[in-house]
Short mmCIF file of C-alpha atoms in Angstrom, two decimals:
data_model
loop_
_atom_site.label_atom_id
_atom_site.label_comp_id
_atom_site.label_asym_id
_atom_site.label_seq_id
_atom_site.Cartn_x
_atom_site.Cartn_y
_atom_site.Cartn_z
CA MET A 95 136.30 99.14 111.85
CA MET A 96 134.13 102.27 111.97
CA CYS A 97 132.69 101.39 108.72
CA VAL A 98 131.78 97.91 109.99
CA ALA A 99 130.06 99.57 113.01
CA GLN A 100 128.27 101.84 110.65
CA LEU A 101 127.01 99.24 108.49
CA LEU A 102 125.63 97.33 111.68
CA THR A 103 123.71 100.12 113.02
CA MET A 104 122.34 100.96 109.54
CA LEU A 105 120.62 97.51 109.43
CA SER A 106 117.62 99.18 111.85
CA LEU A 107 116.67 101.51 109.02
CA SER A 108 114.21 99.48 107.02
CA VAL A 109 113.27 96.84 109.75
CA TYR A 110 109.80 98.13 110.38
CA ALA A 111 109.17 98.52 106.60
CA ALA A 112 110.10 94.94 106.22
CA GLN A 113 107.84 93.88 108.79
CA LEU A 114 104.93 96.36 107.92
CA PRO A 115 102.62 93.96 106.43
CA GLU A 116 102.67 91.77 109.90
CA LEU A 117 102.28 94.47 111.90
CA SER A 118 99.61 96.14 110.26
CA ARG A 119 97.57 93.01 110.67
CA ILE A 120 98.64 92.19 114.38
CA PHE A 121 97.84 95.95 115.43
CA GLY A 122 95.16 96.99 113.35
CA LEU A 123 97.14 99.82 111.80
CA SER A 124 95.33 102.41 109.34
CA ASN A 125 97.49 103.65 106.39
CA THR A 126 97.85 106.76 108.23
CA GLN A 127 98.91 105.15 111.51
CA ALA A 128 101.50 102.87 109.69
CA GLY A 129 102.86 105.86 107.91
CA TRP A 130 103.21 107.80 111.10
CA ILE A 131 105.28 105.13 112.65
CA GLY A 132 107.56 105.00 109.73
CA ALA A 133 107.97 108.71 109.99
CA ALA A 134 108.52 108.36 113.74
CA TYR A 135 111.93 106.88 113.25
CA PHE A 136 113.11 110.04 111.36
CA ALA A 137 111.45 112.48 113.83
CA GLY A 138 113.55 110.77 116.36
CA TYR A 139 116.64 111.35 114.20
CA THR A 140 115.69 115.07 113.48
CA LEU A 141 114.91 115.99 116.94
CA THR A 142 118.14 114.75 118.55
CA VAL A 143 120.92 114.99 115.74
CA PRO A 144 121.56 118.88 116.56
CA VAL A 145 122.13 118.19 119.98
CA LEU A 146 124.13 114.86 119.94
CA VAL A 147 126.45 115.90 116.82
CA SER A 148 127.15 119.29 118.16
CA LEU A 149 127.90 117.59 121.38
CA THR A 150 131.07 115.98 119.95
CA ASP A 151 132.77 119.14 119.82
CA ARG A 152 132.91 119.40 123.52
CA ILE A 153 133.06 115.61 124.65
CA ASP A 154 134.53 112.59 123.38
CA PRO A 155 132.33 111.37 120.41
CA LYS A 156 133.09 107.91 121.52
CA ARG A 157 130.71 108.54 124.32
CA VAL A 158 128.02 110.11 122.37
CA TYR A 159 128.42 106.97 119.95
CA MET A 160 128.21 104.64 122.86
CA LEU A 161 125.09 106.34 123.75
CA GLY A 162 123.49 106.32 120.17
CA SER A 163 124.30 102.59 120.34
CA ALA A 164 122.53 102.21 123.51
CA LEU A 165 119.23 104.09 122.40
CA LEU A 166 119.47 101.94 119.33
CA VAL A 167 119.16 98.75 121.14
CA LEU A 168 116.80 99.98 123.52
CA GLY A 169 114.39 101.43 120.85
CA CYS A 170 114.20 98.12 118.88
CA LEU A 171 114.08 95.68 122.09
CA LEU A 172 111.16 97.64 123.26
CA PHE A 173 109.54 97.56 120.11
CA ALA A 174 110.00 93.94 119.85
CA THR A 175 108.66 93.16 123.32
CA GLN A 176 106.44 96.37 124.66
CA ALA A 177 104.73 97.47 121.24
CA GLN A 178 101.16 97.02 121.59
CA GLY A 179 99.69 99.76 118.92
CA ALA A 180 100.55 102.33 116.99
CA TRP A 181 101.11 105.21 120.00
CA SER A 182 103.84 102.66 121.40
CA ALA A 183 105.28 101.43 118.15
CA ALA A 184 105.93 105.23 117.05
CA LEU A 185 107.45 106.17 120.28
CA PHE A 186 109.81 103.22 120.38
CA HIS A 187 110.52 103.68 116.86
CA ALA A 188 111.65 107.50 117.41
CA ILE A 189 114.01 106.04 120.43
CA ALA A 190 115.67 103.94 117.69
CA GLY A 191 115.85 107.11 115.34
CA ALA A 192 117.50 108.90 118.21
CA GLY A 193 119.94 106.23 118.57
CA LEU A 194 120.89 106.80 114.66
CA ALA A 195 121.55 110.24 115.31
CA GLY A 196 123.75 109.22 117.84
CA THR A 197 126.14 106.81 115.66
CA TYR A 198 125.86 108.07 112.07
CA MET A 199 127.65 111.51 112.32
CA PRO A 200 129.08 111.26 115.56
CA GLY A 201 130.97 108.24 114.51
CA LEU A 202 132.26 110.06 111.48
CA LYS A 203 133.59 112.60 113.70
CA GLY A 204 135.15 109.88 116.07
CA LEU A 205 136.80 108.57 112.75
CA VAL A 206 138.10 112.12 111.41
CA ASP A 207 139.53 113.17 114.90
CA HIS A 208 142.27 110.17 114.77
CA MET A 209 143.25 111.11 110.94
CA ASP A 210 145.64 113.52 109.38
CA ASP A 211 143.62 116.16 107.53
CA ALA A 212 145.03 114.56 104.05
CA TYR A 213 142.98 111.30 104.90
CA HIS A 214 139.73 112.97 105.61
CA SER A 215 138.32 113.03 102.14
CA ARG A 216 138.78 109.18 101.78
CA ALA A 217 137.59 108.17 104.99
CA VAL A 218 134.43 110.35 104.64
CA ALA A 219 134.03 108.47 101.26
CA TYR A 220 134.39 104.76 102.87
CA TYR A 221 132.29 105.84 105.86
CA THR A 222 129.48 107.15 103.88
CA ALA A 223 129.47 104.25 101.51
CA SER A 224 129.08 101.80 104.53
CA PHE A 225 125.68 103.69 105.11
CA GLY A 226 124.73 102.78 101.79
CA LEU A 227 125.82 99.31 102.33
CA GLY A 228 123.91 98.87 105.49
CA ALA A 229 120.95 100.69 104.34
CA GLY A 230 120.66 98.11 101.03
CA ALA A 231 121.48 95.05 103.34
CA SER A 232 118.53 96.10 106.02
CA TYR A 233 115.62 95.11 103.99
CA PRO A 234 116.67 91.44 103.34
CA PHE A 235 118.49 91.15 106.58
CA SER A 236 115.30 91.95 108.63
CA ALA A 237 112.92 90.34 106.04
CA TYR A 238 114.69 87.05 106.51
CA LEU A 239 114.61 87.02 110.22
CA GLY A 240 110.84 88.08 110.16
CA ASP A 241 110.06 85.39 107.71
CA SER A 242 112.08 82.69 109.63
CA LEU A 243 111.45 83.50 112.99
CA GLY A 244 108.67 86.11 113.47
CA TRP A 245 108.68 89.80 113.45
CA GLN A 246 109.89 90.36 116.95
CA ALA A 247 113.30 88.47 115.90
CA ALA A 248 113.52 90.96 113.40
CA PHE A 249 113.63 93.95 115.79
CA VAL A 250 116.29 91.64 118.31
CA GLY A 251 118.41 90.80 115.38
CA THR A 252 118.77 94.68 114.56
CA ALA A 253 119.03 95.44 118.46
CA VAL A 254 121.81 92.77 118.58
CA SER A 255 123.85 94.22 115.23
CA ALA A 256 123.46 97.87 117.02
CA ALA A 257 125.04 96.25 120.29
CA LEU A 258 127.64 94.66 118.30
CA ALA A 259 128.42 98.05 116.77
CA GLY A 260 128.88 99.65 120.04
CA VAL A 261 131.05 97.14 121.39
CA LEU A 262 133.31 97.39 118.68
CA VAL A 263 133.59 101.31 119.05
CA CYS A 264 133.93 100.96 122.74
CA LEU A 265 136.83 98.54 122.43
CA LEU A 266 138.85 99.75 119.24
CA LEU A 267 138.23 103.43 118.88
CA PRO A 268 140.68 105.31 120.73
CA ALA A 269 139.72 108.05 122.87
CA ALA A 270 139.39 111.68 121.66
CA ARG A 271 142.66 113.63 121.55
CA PRO A 272 142.35 116.83 124.29
CA GLU A 273 143.01 119.28 121.39
CA ALA A 274 140.25 118.02 119.51
CA LEU A 275 137.72 118.96 122.39
CA ASN A 276 136.38 122.20 124.08
CA ILE A 277 137.59 124.33 121.31
CA ALA A 278 134.40 125.98 120.58
CA SER A 279 133.59 129.59 122.21
CA THR A 280 130.23 129.48 121.91
CA ARG A 281 127.13 127.64 123.36
CA LEU A 282 125.98 124.15 122.48
CA LEU A 283 123.36 124.68 119.88
CA ASP A 284 124.50 128.03 118.79
CA PHE A 285 125.11 127.44 115.08
CA ARG A 286 125.91 131.18 114.20
CA PRO A 287 129.88 130.14 113.54
CA VAL A 288 128.68 127.54 111.16
CA LEU A 289 126.58 129.69 109.22
CA ARG A 290 129.03 132.25 108.79
CA ASN A 291 131.42 129.67 107.34
CA ARG A 292 130.42 130.41 103.63
CA ALA A 293 132.54 127.49 102.09
CA ALA A 294 131.45 124.92 104.32
CA LEU A 295 127.92 125.86 104.08
CA ALA A 296 127.96 125.94 100.11
CA TYR A 297 128.81 121.89 100.22
CA THR A 298 126.03 121.74 102.88
CA MET A 299 123.44 123.43 100.59
CA GLY A 300 124.53 121.08 97.74
CA TYR A 301 124.40 118.17 99.76
CA ALA A 302 120.79 119.43 100.77
CA MET A 303 119.88 119.42 96.97
CA HIS A 304 121.67 116.29 96.45
CA CYS A 305 119.40 114.32 99.06
CA TRP A 306 116.50 116.13 97.61
CA GLU A 307 117.49 114.80 94.07
CA LEU A 308 118.43 111.07 95.49
CA PHE A 309 115.47 110.23 97.89
CA GLY A 310 113.03 111.86 95.61
CA MET A 311 114.03 109.58 92.70
CA ARG A 312 114.29 106.42 95.24
CA THR A 313 110.75 107.26 96.55
CA TRP A 314 109.12 107.01 93.25
CA VAL A 315 111.31 104.60 91.42
CA VAL A 316 109.24 101.82 91.67
CA ALA A 317 105.97 103.60 90.85
CA TYR A 318 107.49 104.87 87.93
CA LEU A 319 108.75 101.20 86.43
CA VAL A 320 105.50 99.84 87.61
CA TYR A 321 103.93 102.44 85.31
CA ALA A 322 106.62 101.79 82.39
CA GLU A 323 105.98 97.91 82.86
CA ARG A 324 102.07 98.28 82.69
CA LEU A 325 102.53 100.61 79.51
CA HIS A 326 104.31 98.24 77.29
CA GLY A 327 103.08 95.03 78.96
CA ALA A 328 106.69 94.17 79.62
CA ALA A 329 107.58 90.88 81.37
CA PRO A 330 110.74 92.16 83.53
CA GLY A 331 111.85 88.71 84.96
CA LEU A 332 114.64 89.27 86.94
CA LEU A 333 114.97 93.08 86.94
CA SER A 334 111.31 93.59 88.20
CA PRO A 335 110.93 97.26 89.58
CA ALA A 336 111.63 96.19 93.26
CA ILE A 337 115.02 94.43 92.04
CA VAL A 338 116.03 97.76 90.13
CA ALA A 339 115.35 99.78 93.34
CA ALA A 340 117.59 97.61 95.42
CA LEU A 341 120.24 97.39 92.90
CA LEU A 342 119.96 101.17 93.09
CA THR A 343 121.13 100.84 96.43
CA PHE A 344 124.15 98.86 96.12
CA ILE A 345 125.59 100.20 92.72
CA GLY A 346 125.76 103.78 95.06
CA VAL A 347 128.25 102.16 97.42
CA PRO A 348 131.50 102.10 94.88
CA ALA A 349 129.95 105.05 92.97
CA SER A 350 130.45 107.23 96.08
CA ILE A 351 133.96 106.24 96.17
CA ILE A 352 134.87 106.62 92.88
CA GLY A 353 133.45 110.09 92.67
CA ASN A 354 135.43 110.98 95.62
CA GLU A 355 138.51 109.74 94.10
CA TRP A 356 137.93 111.79 90.86
CA SER A 357 137.48 114.94 93.53
CA MET A 358 140.84 114.28 94.88
CA ARG A 359 142.30 114.03 91.73
CA PHE A 360 140.75 116.82 89.45
CA GLY A 361 139.52 119.22 92.22
CA ARG A 362 136.45 118.82 94.07
CA LEU A 363 134.40 122.07 92.97
CA ARG A 364 134.89 121.22 89.38
CA VAL A 365 134.06 117.43 89.79
CA ILE A 366 130.76 118.53 91.87
CA CYS A 367 129.40 120.83 89.65
CA LEU A 368 129.93 118.44 86.56
CA ILE A 369 128.45 115.60 88.44
CA MET A 370 125.47 117.80 89.13
CA THR A 371 125.15 118.97 85.99
CA ALA A 372 125.12 115.65 84.30
CA SER A 373 122.56 114.31 86.85
CA ALA A 374 120.29 117.20 85.87
CA VAL A 375 120.75 115.98 82.12
CA VAL A 376 119.81 112.31 82.85
CA CYS A 377 116.82 113.15 85.21
CA GLY A 378 115.54 115.05 82.17
CA VAL A 379 116.08 112.11 79.86
CA MET A 380 114.72 109.67 82.15
CA GLY A 381 111.68 111.28 82.43
CA PHE A 382 110.69 110.34 78.75
CA ALA A 383 112.29 106.93 79.06
CA ALA A 384 109.27 105.02 80.26
CA GLU A 385 107.20 106.35 76.94
CA ILE A 386 109.73 104.40 74.67
CA SER A 387 110.04 101.01 76.66
CA TYR A 388 110.35 99.62 79.91
CA TRP A 389 113.97 98.35 79.50
CA ALA A 390 114.81 102.09 78.53
CA ALA A 391 113.38 103.28 81.70
CA VAL A 392 115.17 100.50 83.67
CA ILE A 393 118.73 101.56 81.96
CA MET A 394 118.15 105.11 82.51
CA CYS A 395 117.04 104.71 86.11
CA LEU A 396 120.58 102.68 86.55
CA ILE A 397 122.43 105.15 84.94
CA HIS A 398 120.89 107.96 87.13
CA GLY A 399 121.63 105.57 90.09
CA ILE A 400 125.11 105.80 89.43
CA VAL A 401 125.38 109.58 88.44
CA VAL A 402 123.39 111.02 91.15
CA ILE A 403 125.65 109.40 93.92
CA LEU A 404 128.68 110.35 92.62
CA ASP A 405 129.05 113.67 94.49
CA SER A 406 127.72 112.10 98.16
CA ALA A 407 130.97 111.81 99.65
CA SER A 408 132.57 114.75 97.76
CA LEU A 409 129.90 117.06 99.40
CA THR A 410 130.22 115.68 102.88
CA ALA A 411 134.14 115.67 102.75
CA GLY A 412 134.03 119.51 101.39
CA ALA A 413 131.73 120.42 104.44
CA LEU A 414 134.17 118.78 106.95
CA GLY A 415 137.18 120.01 105.19
CA ASN A 416 136.09 123.52 105.57
CA ALA A 417 134.70 123.29 108.82
CA ASP A 418 136.83 125.46 111.56
CA PRO A 419 138.47 122.88 114.04
CA GLY A 420 136.01 123.79 116.95
CA TYR A 421 132.94 123.28 115.09
CA ARG A 422 133.37 120.35 113.43
CA GLY A 423 130.63 118.71 115.16
CA ALA A 424 128.19 121.63 114.72
CA THR A 425 129.18 121.60 111.01
CA MET A 426 128.22 118.21 110.70
CA ALA A 427 125.05 118.70 112.60
CA VAL A 428 123.66 121.43 110.26
CA HIS A 429 124.90 119.04 107.45
CA ALA A 430 122.83 116.27 108.38
CA MET A 431 119.93 118.40 109.24
CA LEU A 432 119.89 119.98 106.18
CA GLY A 433 120.59 116.87 104.12
CA PHE A 434 117.41 115.40 105.80
CA GLY A 435 115.53 118.37 105.13
CA GLY A 436 116.20 117.74 101.40
CA ALA A 437 115.43 114.18 101.63
CA THR A 438 112.05 114.77 103.28
CA ILE A 439 111.05 117.34 100.56
CA GLY A 440 112.34 115.56 97.48
CA PRO A 441 109.80 113.10 97.29
CA LEU A 442 106.88 115.68 97.42
CA PRO A 443 107.55 117.51 93.95
CA SER A 444 108.13 114.34 92.55
CA ALA A 445 104.70 112.81 93.28
CA GLY A 446 103.12 114.90 90.74
CA CYS A 447 105.29 113.89 87.84
CA TRP A 448 105.54 109.93 88.75
CA ILE A 449 102.76 108.90 90.97
CA SER A 450 99.76 110.39 88.59
CA PRO A 451 101.04 108.22 85.26
CA ALA A 452 101.36 104.92 87.67
CA ALA A 453 97.95 105.39 88.93
CA ARG A 454 96.64 105.58 85.70
CA ALA A 455 98.39 102.30 84.45
#
């Protein structure tokens, strides 16, 4: 149930990107303004995730999730009905981003609080996989509604999906067990106990580097493949750069689950180290593949898309499994903040390597 709810809330992720050409025309947006509106979603997430996720150590995660779902609905509906330009669009998009902060990690906290520790790792794997599935479905879902019924319908559709997620959680997620709340002995947003937990922090730092690599690759993969296509005059057919980029999202769903199963069987630390090493090697080879042929570049991108995601669920499960019981929410807040930080920084150094040849093509 929580995986279905997570998929429904993730449908808001790319609604703005899917409607950007139409919104740019209607609102007369410059490229800079369009970029800031897109960034506002993640700014809303970043500013609110420390508070909303940390609260789950003190109050029922179900209540936090309901608040997050309401913020998502509010942000999307306001965008559809009240957005009149760059400033209002950015504000409403930021509200939707805050809604994601109130649903993603609080939903995971609510899930694991009702499970025995032995099942946490597998629960994390399936839950985080639903994140990828929802992210992959967001763009075609929003694009279809926008093309069929207008851009407002795309935002209304994502608001409805977020409302359905809230209803599911309200009706089906049990209330938190009393022993899972109010264990923390420090104040809200005091992350010192989390930062002193070196075992959990190690997995979180690994997750930040994982997000750096993952989002650095996904941000520039289309530009990289376009360069390879133009360099060799290839006719990609069905496997165009955009289609390959979409495939990378969907193949990550089973890959994350499989990687976690390997961790449970062969040892989490050993498997993560092997996966990270393999991913680094594939990255190095992928950098030269475009010089061979377009299809060599496609193959290496698909291989990397599998390898890079294998350790995703294992890293989150490791951080959660090593968290102090009273600070699981705070640990997940730090995990989300550092992971997002890596995702934000990742595309920047990649730009110097990938956008330059794409621009020369």
